[in-house]
Short mmCIF file of C-alpha atoms in Angstrom, two decimals:
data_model
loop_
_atom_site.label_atom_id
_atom_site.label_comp_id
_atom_site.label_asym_id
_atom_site.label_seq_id
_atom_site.Cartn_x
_atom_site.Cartn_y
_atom_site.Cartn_z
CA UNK F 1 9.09 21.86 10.80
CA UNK F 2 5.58 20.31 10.35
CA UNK F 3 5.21 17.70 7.69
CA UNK F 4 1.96 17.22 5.11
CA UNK F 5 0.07 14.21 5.82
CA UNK F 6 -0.65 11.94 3.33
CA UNK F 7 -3.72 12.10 1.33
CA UNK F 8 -6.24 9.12 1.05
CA UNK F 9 -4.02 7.48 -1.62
CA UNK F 10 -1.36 6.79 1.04
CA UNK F 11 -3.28 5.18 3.53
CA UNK F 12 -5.22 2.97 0.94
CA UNK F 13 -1.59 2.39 -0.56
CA UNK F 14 -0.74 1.30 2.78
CA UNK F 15 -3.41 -0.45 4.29
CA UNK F 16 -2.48 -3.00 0.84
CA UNK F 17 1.05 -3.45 2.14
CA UNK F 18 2.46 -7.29 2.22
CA UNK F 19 4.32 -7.08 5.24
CA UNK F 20 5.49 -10.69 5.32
CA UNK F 21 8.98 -12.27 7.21
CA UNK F 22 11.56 -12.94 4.80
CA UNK F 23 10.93 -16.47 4.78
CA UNK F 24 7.16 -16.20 3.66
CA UNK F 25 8.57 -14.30 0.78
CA UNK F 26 8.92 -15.48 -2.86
CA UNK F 27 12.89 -16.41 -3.69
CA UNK F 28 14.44 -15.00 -6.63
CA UNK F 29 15.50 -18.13 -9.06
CA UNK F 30 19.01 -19.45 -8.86
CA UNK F 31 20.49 -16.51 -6.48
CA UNK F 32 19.27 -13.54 -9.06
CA UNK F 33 18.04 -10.51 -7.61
CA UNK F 34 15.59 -8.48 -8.23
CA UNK F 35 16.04 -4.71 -7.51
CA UNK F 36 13.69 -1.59 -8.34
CA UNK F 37 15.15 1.62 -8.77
CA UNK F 38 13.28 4.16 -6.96
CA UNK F 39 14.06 8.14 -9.12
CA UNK F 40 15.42 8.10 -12.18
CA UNK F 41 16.21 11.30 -13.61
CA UNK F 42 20.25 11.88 -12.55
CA UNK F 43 21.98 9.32 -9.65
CA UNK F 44 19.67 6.62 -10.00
CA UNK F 45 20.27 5.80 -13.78
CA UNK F 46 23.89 5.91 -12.49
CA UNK F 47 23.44 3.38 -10.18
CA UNK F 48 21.05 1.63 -12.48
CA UNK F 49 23.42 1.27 -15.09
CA UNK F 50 25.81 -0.28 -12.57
CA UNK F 51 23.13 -3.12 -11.89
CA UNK F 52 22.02 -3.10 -15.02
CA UNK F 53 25.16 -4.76 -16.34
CA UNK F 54 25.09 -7.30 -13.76
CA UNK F 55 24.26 -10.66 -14.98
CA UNK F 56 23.01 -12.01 -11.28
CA UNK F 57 20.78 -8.61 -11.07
CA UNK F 58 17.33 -8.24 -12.54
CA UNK F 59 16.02 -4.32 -12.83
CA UNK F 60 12.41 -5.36 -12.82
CA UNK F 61 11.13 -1.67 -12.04
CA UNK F 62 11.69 1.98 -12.49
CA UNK F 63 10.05 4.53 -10.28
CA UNK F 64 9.45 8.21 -10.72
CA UNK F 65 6.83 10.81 -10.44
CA UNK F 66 7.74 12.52 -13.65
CA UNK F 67 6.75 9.84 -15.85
CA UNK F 68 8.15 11.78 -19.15
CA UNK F 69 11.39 10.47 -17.85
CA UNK F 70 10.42 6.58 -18.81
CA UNK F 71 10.75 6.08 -22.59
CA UNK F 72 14.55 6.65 -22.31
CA UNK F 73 15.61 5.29 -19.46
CA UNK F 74 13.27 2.42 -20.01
CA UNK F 75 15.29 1.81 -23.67
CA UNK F 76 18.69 2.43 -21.60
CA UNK F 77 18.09 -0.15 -19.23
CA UNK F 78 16.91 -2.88 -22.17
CA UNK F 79 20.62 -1.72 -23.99
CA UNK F 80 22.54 -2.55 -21.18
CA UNK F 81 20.53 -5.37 -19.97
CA UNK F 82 18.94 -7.22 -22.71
CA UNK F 83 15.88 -6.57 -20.56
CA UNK F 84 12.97 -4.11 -20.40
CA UNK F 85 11.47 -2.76 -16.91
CA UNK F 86 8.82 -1.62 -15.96
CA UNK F 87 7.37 1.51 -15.34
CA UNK F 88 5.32 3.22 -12.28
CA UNK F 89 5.14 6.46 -11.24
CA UNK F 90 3.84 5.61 -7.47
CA UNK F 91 7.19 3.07 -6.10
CA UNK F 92 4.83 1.67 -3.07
CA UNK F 93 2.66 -0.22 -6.19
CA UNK F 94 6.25 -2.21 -6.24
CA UNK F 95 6.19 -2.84 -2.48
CA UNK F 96 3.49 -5.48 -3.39
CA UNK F 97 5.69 -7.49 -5.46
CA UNK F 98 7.05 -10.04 -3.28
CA UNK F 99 9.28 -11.32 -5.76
CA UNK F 100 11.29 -7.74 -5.54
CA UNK F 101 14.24 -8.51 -3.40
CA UNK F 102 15.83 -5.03 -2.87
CA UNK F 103 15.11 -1.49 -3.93
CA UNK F 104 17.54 1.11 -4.24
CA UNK F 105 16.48 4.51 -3.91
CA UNK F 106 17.60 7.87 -5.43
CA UNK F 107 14.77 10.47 -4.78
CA UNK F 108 15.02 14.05 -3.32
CA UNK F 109 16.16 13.92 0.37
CA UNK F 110 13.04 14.61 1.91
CA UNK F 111 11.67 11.20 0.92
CA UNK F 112 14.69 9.11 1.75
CA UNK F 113 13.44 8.28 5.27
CA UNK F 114 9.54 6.82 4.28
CA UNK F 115 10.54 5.11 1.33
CA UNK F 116 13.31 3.13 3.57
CA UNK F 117 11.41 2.25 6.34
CA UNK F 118 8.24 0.78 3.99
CA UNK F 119 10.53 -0.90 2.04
CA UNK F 120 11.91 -2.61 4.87
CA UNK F 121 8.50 -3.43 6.35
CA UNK F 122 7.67 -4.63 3.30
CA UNK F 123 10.63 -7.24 3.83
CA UNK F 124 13.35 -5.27 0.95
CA UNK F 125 16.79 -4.37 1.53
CA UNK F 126 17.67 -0.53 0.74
CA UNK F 127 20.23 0.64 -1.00
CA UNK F 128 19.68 4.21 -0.30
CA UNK F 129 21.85 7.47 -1.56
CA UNK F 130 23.51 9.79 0.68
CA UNK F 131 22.39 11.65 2.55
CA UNK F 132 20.44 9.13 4.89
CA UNK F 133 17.48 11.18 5.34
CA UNK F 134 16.29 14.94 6.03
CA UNK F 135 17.06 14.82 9.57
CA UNK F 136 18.50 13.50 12.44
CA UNK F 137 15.18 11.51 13.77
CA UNK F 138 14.26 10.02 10.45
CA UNK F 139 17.81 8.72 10.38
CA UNK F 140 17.28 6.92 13.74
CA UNK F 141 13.82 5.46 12.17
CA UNK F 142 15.65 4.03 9.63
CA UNK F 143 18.19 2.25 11.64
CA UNK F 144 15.39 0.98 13.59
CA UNK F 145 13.21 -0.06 10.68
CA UNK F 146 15.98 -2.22 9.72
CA UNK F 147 16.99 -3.97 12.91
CA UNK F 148 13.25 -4.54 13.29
CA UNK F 149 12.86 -6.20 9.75
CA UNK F 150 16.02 -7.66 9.68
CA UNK F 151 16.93 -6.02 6.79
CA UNK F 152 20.42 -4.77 4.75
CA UNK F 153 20.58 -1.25 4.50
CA UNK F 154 23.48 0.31 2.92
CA UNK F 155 23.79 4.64 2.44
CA UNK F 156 25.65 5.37 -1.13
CA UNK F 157 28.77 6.72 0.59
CA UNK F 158 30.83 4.99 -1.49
CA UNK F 159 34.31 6.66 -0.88
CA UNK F 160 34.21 4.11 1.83
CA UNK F 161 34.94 1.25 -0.69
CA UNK F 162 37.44 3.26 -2.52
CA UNK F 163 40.83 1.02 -1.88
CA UNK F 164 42.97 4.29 -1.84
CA UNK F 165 40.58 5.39 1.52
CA UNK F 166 41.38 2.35 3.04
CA UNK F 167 45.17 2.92 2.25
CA UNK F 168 45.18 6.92 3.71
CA UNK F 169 42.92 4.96 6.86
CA UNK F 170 45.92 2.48 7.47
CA UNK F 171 48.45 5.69 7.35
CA UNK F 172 46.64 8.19 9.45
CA UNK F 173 46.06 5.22 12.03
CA UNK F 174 49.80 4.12 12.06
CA UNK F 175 52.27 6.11 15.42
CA UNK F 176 54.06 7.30 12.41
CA UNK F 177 51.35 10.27 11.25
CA UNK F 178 51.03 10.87 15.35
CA UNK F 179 48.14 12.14 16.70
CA UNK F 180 45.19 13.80 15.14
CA UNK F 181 43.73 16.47 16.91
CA UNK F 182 42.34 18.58 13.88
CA UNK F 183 40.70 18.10 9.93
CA UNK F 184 39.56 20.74 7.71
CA UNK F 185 36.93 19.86 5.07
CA UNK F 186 36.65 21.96 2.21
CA UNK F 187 33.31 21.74 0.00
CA UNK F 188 33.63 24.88 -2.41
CA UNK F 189 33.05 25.37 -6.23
CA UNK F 190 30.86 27.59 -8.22
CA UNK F 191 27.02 26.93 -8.27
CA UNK F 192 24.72 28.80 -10.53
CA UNK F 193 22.31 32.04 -9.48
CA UNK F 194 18.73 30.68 -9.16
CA UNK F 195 16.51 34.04 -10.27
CA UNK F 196 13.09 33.93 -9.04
CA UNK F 197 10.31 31.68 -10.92
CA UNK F 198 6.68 32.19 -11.23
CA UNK F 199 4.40 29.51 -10.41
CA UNK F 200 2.77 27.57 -12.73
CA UNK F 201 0.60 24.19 -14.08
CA UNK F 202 1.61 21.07 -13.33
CA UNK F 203 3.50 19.31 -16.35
CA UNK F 204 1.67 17.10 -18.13
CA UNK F 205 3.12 13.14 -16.69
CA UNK F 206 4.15 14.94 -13.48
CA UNK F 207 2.20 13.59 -10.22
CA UNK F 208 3.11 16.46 -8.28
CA UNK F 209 1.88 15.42 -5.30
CA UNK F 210 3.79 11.97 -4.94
CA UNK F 211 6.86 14.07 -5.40
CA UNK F 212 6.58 16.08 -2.97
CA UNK F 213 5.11 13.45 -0.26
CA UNK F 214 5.70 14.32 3.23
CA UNK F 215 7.03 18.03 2.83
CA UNK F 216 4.38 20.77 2.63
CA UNK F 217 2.11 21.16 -0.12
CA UNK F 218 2.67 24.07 -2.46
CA UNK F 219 2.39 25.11 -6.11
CA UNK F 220 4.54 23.61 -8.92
CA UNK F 221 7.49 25.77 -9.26
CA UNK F 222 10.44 24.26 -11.26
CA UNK F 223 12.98 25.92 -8.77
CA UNK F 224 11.28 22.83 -6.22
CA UNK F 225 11.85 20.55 -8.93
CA UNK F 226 14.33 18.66 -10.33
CA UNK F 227 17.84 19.11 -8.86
CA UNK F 228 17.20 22.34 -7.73
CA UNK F 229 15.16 21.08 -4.61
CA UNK F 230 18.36 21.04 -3.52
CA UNK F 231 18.55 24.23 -2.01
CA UNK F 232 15.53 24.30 -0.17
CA UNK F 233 15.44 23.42 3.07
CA UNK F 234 11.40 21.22 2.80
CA UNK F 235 13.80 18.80 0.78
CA UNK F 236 17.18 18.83 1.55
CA UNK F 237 19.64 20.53 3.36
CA UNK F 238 21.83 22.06 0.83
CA UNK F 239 25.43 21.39 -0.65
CA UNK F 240 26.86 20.59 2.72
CA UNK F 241 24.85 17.35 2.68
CA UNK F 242 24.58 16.84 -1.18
CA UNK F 243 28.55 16.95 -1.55
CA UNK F 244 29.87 17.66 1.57
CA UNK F 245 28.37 14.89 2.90
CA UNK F 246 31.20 12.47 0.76
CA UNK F 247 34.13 14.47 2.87
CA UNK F 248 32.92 14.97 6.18
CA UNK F 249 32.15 11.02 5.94
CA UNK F 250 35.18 9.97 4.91
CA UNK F 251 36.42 12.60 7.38
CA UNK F 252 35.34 11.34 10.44
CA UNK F 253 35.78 7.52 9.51
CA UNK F 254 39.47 8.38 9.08
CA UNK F 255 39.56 9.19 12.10
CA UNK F 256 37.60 7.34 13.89
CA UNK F 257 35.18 9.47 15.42
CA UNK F 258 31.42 8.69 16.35
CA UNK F 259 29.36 11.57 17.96
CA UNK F 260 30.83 15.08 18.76
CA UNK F 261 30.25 16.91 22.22
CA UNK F 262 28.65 19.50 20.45
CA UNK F 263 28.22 21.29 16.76
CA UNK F 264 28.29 24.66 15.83
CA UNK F 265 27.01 26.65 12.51
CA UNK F 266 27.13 29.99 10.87
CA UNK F 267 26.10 30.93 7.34
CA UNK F 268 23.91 31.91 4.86
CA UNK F 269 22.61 33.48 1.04
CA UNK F 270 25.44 35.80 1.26
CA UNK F 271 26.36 35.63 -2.20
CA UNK F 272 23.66 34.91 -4.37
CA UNK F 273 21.05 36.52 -2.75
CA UNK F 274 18.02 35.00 -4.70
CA UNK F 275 15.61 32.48 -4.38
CA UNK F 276 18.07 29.74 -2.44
CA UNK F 277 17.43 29.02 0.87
CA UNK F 278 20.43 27.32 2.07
CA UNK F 279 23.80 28.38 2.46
CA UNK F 280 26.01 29.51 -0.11
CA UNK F 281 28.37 30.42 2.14
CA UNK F 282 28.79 28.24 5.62
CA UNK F 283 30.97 26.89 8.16
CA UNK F 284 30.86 24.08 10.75
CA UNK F 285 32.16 22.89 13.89
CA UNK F 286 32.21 19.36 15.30
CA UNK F 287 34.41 19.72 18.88
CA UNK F 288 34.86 15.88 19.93
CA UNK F 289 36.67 15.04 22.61
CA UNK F 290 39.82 15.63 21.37
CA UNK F 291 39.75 16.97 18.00
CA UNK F 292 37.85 19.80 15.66
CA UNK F 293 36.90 18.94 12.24
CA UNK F 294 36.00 22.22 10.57
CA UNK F 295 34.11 22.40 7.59
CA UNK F 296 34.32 25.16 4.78
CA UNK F 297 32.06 26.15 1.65
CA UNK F 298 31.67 28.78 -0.80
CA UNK F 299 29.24 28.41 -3.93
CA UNK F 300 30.53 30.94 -5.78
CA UNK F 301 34.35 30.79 -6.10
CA UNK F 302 35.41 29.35 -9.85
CA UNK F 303 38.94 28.84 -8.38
CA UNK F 304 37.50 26.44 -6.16
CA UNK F 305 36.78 23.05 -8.06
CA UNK F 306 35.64 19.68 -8.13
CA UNK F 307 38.40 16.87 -9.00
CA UNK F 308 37.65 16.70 -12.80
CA UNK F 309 36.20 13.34 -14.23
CA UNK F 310 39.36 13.45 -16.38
CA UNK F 311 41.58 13.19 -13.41
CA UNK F 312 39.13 10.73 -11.31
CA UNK F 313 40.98 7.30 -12.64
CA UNK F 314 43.93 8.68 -13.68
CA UNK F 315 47.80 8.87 -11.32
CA UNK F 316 47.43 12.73 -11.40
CA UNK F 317 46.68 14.51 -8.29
CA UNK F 318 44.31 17.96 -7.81
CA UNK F 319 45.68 21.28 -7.41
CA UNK F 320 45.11 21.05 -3.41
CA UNK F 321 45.41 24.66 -2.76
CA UNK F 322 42.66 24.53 -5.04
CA UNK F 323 40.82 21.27 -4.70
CA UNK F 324 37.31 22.44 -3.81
CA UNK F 325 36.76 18.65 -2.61
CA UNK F 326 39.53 18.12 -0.32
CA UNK F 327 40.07 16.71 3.37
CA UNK F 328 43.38 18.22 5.28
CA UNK F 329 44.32 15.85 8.32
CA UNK F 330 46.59 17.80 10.81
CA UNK F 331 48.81 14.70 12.71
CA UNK F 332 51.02 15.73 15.17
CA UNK F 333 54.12 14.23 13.09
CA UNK F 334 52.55 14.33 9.07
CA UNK F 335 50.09 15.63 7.55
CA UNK F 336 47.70 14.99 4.57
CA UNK F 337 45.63 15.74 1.81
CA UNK F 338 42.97 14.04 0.68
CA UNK F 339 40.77 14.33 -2.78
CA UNK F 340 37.57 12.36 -2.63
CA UNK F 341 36.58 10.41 -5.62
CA UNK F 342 39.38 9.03 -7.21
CA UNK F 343 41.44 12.72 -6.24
CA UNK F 344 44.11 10.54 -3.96
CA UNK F 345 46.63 11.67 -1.57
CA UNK F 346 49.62 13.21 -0.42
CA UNK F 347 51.56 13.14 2.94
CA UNK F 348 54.12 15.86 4.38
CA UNK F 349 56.70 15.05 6.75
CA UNK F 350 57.00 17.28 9.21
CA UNK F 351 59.32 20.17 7.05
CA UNK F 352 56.55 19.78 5.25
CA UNK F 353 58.10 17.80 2.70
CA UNK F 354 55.85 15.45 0.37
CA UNK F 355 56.91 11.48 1.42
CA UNK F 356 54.34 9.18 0.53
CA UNK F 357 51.84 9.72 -2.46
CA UNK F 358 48.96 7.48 -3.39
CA UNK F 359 46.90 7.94 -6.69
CA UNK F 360 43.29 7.58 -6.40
CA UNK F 361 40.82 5.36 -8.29
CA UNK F 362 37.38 6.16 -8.61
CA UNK F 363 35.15 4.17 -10.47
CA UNK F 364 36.21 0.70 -9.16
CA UNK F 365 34.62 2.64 -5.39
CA UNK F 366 31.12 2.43 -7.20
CA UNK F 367 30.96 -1.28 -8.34
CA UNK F 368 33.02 -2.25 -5.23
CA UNK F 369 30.38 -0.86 -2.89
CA UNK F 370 27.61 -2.29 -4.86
CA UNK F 371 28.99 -5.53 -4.69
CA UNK F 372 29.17 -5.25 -0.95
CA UNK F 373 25.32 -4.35 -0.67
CA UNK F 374 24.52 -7.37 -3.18
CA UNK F 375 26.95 -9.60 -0.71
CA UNK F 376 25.20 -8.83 2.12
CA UNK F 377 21.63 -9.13 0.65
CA UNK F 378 22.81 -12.74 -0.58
CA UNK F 379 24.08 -13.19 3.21
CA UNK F 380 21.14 -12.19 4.36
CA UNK F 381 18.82 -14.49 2.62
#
């Protein structure tokens, strides 16, 4: 796929870099630090709000191309923080500001990989959502960026912190679940049609062309915009990495697994039918050496759900014939189901008998995580 290049505001914007080692760089007072929150219309006012409430965390900037976004998230952050930030449409103006310790990004996929790698030449840590980037190379950039800066960067995969994970990781692990020589991964609730859109202005407060950055120019269509970039493959990759990127994660860290020998795919707009790109319908193969982990989505099955916020912190468990979110892990002795974000488990013996259940807990998995990126930027200094 060929990528835009930047127009003249880039490489002025970049030419004005400070690229200075960490040790040339201005220190936050007494151990504070100083973040900028790159996209702020959905997941990064989460996160925000999470740092926000931190007394040892300044939020000294907001970023976002739509700039109509500002006056309320602006007044949010000053509620929870007794502090106002400020506001810039263009996040490499921030870049400049060596007094910014850390930036934590939450824009469309497509820009995940650039904003990373400046930020860590520009001597930040990252704090950067899932997925890592748009594609496999830009991934490898980043991991290079950040050995070569010396940088802390940390993907918002934050099952991994959830203390329930680590408990199913201990079980699956132990002789007693056996050996694991298959998963299934199930990513499949009901998404909404997307009918076809005309093209049209530019919203007024919009820079257009900062949002959409290194994918290919083309007219302002609101079915590219906000949240619904989604399902086009210039930004993203669809649901598979938006929230099937949680289980297959947790997936193959349960089990231990690194790179498969090879990966197969099949799918497609079967359902739908309209303007999305990417599948509603799909299925996945990773062989490894000695296991398949399978992956399984449908968009359009309303049998097929999430676990429901009301359940996420709570003992109950999801209906798992029915848990559109769930992780099967096929031992040779047990077996187990697995909800991700605060859905918990179950393990069957092997009448398939339920002996060991574990509640999950999700919200303690979001500040947990965060405090182990803030850790490790402290570490790092």
């Amino acid at each position: 796929m060929q990528r835009r290049i930047f127009t003249k505001t880039t490489a002025a914007t970049l030419a004005g870099l400070s690229i200075l080692p960490t040790s040339l760089q201005a220190k936050s007072p007494s151990k504070r630090i100083v973040t900028a929150i790159i996209g702020v219309r959905d997941r990064g006012m989460d996160l925000a709000e999470e740092l926000a409430k931190r007394k040892d965390v300044e939020i000294r900037y907001l970023a976002d191309p739509d700039s109509r976004l500002f006056k309320e998230r602006m007044e949010k952050i000053e509620v929870w923080s007794g502090h106002q930030p400020k506001c810039v449409q263009d996040f490499r103006t921030i870049l400049d500001d060596p007094e910014v310790d850390a930036v934590v990004i939450a824009t469309p996929d497509h820009w995940h990989a650039l904003a990373s790698i400046w930020a860590c030449q520009a001597g930040k840590h990252v704090y950067v959502e899932k997925p890592v980037a748009h594609n496999i190379r830009e991934g490898r950039l980043m991991v290079e960026a950040a050995r070569k800066y010396d940088r802390v960067v940390q993907v918002g995969t934050q099952n991994r912190s959830a203390e329930y994970i680590r408990m199913a990781h201990e079980r699956i692990q132990s002789a007693d679940f056996g050996d694991i020589h298959y998963v299934r991964v199930v990513n499949s609730k009901q998404r909404e049609p997307m009918p076809k859109l005309p093209n049209q202005p530019v919203p007024d407060g919009v820079d257009y062309n900062l949002w959409l950055g290194p994918a290919p120019k083309r007219p302002f269509n609101a079915n590219h915009f906000h949240y619904k970039w989604h399902w086009f493959w210039d930004y993203s990759g669809g649901d598979i990495i938006n929230d099937g990127v949680h289980q297959t994660d947790i997936a193959r860290w349960l089990t231990g697994k690194t790179y498969p020998k090879t990966i197969s795919c099949s799918g497609g707009d079967l359902f739908f039918r309209d303007e999305h790109e990417t599948p509603d319908t799909q299925s996945a193969i990773w062989e490894f050496e000695d296991m398949l982990m399978v992956f399984e989505q449908t968009l359009w099955t309303p049998y097929m759900q999430k676990t429901p916020f009301e359940l996420r912190d709570k003992d109950d468990l999801p209906n798992w014939p029915f848990s559109g979110t769930r992780i099967e892990i096929y031992g040779s002795k047990q077996f187990m189901f697995l909800g991700r974000m605060g859905g918990g488990w179950q393990i069957f013996d092997g009448d398939g008998k339920p002996m060991a259940t574990q509640p999950g807990k999700f919200s303690p998995s979001n500040s947990a995580h965060m405090d182990n990126f803030l850790e490790a930027v402290l570490g790092n200094e």
